[in-house]
PDB file of C-alpha atoms in Angstrom:
ATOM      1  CA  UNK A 830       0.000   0.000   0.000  1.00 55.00           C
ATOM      2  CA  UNK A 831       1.510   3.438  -1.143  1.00 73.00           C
ATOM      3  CA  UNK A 832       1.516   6.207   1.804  1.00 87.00           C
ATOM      4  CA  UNK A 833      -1.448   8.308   2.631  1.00 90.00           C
ATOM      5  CA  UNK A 834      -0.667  11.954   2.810  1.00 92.00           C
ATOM      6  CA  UNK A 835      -2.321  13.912   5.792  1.00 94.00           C
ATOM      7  CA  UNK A 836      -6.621  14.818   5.533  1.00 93.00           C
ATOM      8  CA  UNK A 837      -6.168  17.890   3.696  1.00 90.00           C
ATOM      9  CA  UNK A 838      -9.323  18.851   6.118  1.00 92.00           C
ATOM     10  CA  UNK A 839      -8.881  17.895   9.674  1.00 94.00           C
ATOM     11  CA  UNK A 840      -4.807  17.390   9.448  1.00 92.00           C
ATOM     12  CA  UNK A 841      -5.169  13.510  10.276  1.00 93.00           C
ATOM     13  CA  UNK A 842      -2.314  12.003   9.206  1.00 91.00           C
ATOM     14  CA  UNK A 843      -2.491   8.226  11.749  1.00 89.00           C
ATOM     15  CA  UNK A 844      -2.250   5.852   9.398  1.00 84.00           C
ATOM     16  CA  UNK A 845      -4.657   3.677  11.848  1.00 88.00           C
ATOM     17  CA  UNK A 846      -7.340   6.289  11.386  1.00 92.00           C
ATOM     18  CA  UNK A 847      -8.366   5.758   8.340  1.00 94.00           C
ATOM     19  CA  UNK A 848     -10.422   3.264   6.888  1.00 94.00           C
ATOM     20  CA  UNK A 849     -10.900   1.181   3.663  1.00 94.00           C
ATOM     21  CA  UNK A 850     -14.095  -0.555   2.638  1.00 95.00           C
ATOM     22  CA  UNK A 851     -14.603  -2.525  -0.333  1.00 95.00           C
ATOM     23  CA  UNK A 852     -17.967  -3.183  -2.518  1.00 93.00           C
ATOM     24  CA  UNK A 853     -18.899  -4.670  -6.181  1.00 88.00           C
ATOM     25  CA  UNK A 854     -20.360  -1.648  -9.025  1.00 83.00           C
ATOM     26  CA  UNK A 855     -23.779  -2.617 -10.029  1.00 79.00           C
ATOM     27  CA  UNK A 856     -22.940  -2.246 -13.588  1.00 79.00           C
ATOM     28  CA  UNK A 857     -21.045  -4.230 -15.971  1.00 81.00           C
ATOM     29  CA  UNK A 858     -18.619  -2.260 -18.072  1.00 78.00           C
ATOM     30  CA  UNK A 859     -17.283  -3.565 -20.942  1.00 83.00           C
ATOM     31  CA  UNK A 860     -18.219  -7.222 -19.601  1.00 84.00           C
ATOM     32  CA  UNK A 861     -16.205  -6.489 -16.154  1.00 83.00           C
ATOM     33  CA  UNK A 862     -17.425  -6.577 -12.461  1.00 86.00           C
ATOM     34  CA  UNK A 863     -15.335  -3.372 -11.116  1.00 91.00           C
ATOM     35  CA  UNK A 864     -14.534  -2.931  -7.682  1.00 93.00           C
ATOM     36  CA  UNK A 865     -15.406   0.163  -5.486  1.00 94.00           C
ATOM     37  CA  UNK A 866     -12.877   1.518  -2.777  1.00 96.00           C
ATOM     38  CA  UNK A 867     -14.121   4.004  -0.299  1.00 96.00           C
ATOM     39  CA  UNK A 868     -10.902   5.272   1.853  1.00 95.00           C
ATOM     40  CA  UNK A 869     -12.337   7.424   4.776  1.00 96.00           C
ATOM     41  CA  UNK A 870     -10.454   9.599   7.531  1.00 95.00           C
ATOM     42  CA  UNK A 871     -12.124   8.368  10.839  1.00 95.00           C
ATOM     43  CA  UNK A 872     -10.813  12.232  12.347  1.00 93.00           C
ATOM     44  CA  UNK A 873     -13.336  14.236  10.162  1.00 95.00           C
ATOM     45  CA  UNK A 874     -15.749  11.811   7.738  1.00 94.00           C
ATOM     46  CA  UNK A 875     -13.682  12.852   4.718  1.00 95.00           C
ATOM     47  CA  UNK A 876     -13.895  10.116   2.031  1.00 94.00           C
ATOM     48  CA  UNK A 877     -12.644   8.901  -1.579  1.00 93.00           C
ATOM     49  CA  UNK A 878     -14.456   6.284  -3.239  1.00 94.00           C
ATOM     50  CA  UNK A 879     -12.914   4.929  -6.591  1.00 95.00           C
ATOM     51  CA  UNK A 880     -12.691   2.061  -8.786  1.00 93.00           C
ATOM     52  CA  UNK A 881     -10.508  -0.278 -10.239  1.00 92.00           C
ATOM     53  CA  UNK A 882     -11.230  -3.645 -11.765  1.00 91.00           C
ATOM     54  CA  UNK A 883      -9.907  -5.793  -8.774  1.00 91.00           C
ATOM     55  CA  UNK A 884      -9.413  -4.388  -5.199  1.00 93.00           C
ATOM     56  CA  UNK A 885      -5.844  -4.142  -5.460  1.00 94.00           C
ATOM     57  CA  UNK A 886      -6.571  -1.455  -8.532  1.00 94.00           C
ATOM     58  CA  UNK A 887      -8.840  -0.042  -7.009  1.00 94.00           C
ATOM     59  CA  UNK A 888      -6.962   0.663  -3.696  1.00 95.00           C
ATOM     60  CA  UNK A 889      -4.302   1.944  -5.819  1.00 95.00           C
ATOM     61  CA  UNK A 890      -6.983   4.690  -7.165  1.00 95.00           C
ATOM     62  CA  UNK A 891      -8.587   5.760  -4.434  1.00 95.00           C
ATOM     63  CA  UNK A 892      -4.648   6.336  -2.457  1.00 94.00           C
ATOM     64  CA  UNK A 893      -3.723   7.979  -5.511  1.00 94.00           C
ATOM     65  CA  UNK A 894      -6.893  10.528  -5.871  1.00 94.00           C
ATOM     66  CA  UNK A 895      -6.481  10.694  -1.990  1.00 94.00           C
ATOM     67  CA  UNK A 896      -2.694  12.086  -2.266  1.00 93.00           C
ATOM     68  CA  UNK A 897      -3.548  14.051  -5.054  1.00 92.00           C
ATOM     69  CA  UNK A 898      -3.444  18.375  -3.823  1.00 83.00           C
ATOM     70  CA  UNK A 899      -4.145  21.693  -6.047  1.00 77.00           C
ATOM     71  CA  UNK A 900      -0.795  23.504  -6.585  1.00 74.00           C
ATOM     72  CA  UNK A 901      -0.624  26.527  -4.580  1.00 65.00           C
TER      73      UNK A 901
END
């Protein structure tokens, strides 16, 4: 698993304190099941949900979009 960066809204940044959660899409694309990954910061409610065709991808997503920041 790649490193979380802090919450960018509550400062959290105890890797125990968040949370991932895994569920099936409802829809087929392109003949494939994807999987959903909601990461969520147990400090402040803050979540990320992406998807990924297999959990591993779609972990991989949702730490990416997480760690993602606007340049300043």
């Amino acid at each position: 698993m790649s490193e979380l960066k802090p919450c960018p809204f509550c400062g959290n940044n105890d890797p125990m304190k968040f949370s991932f959660r895994f569920t099936k899409d409802r829809k087929v694309r392109l003949g494939i099941h994807f999987d959903l990954c909601e990461l969520k910061c147990l400090g402040c409610s803050a979540r990320m949900v992406q998807a990924g065709p297999g959990r591993k991808i779609a972990e991989e997503n949702a730490i990416s979009m997480w760690n993602r920041r606007a340049e300043t």
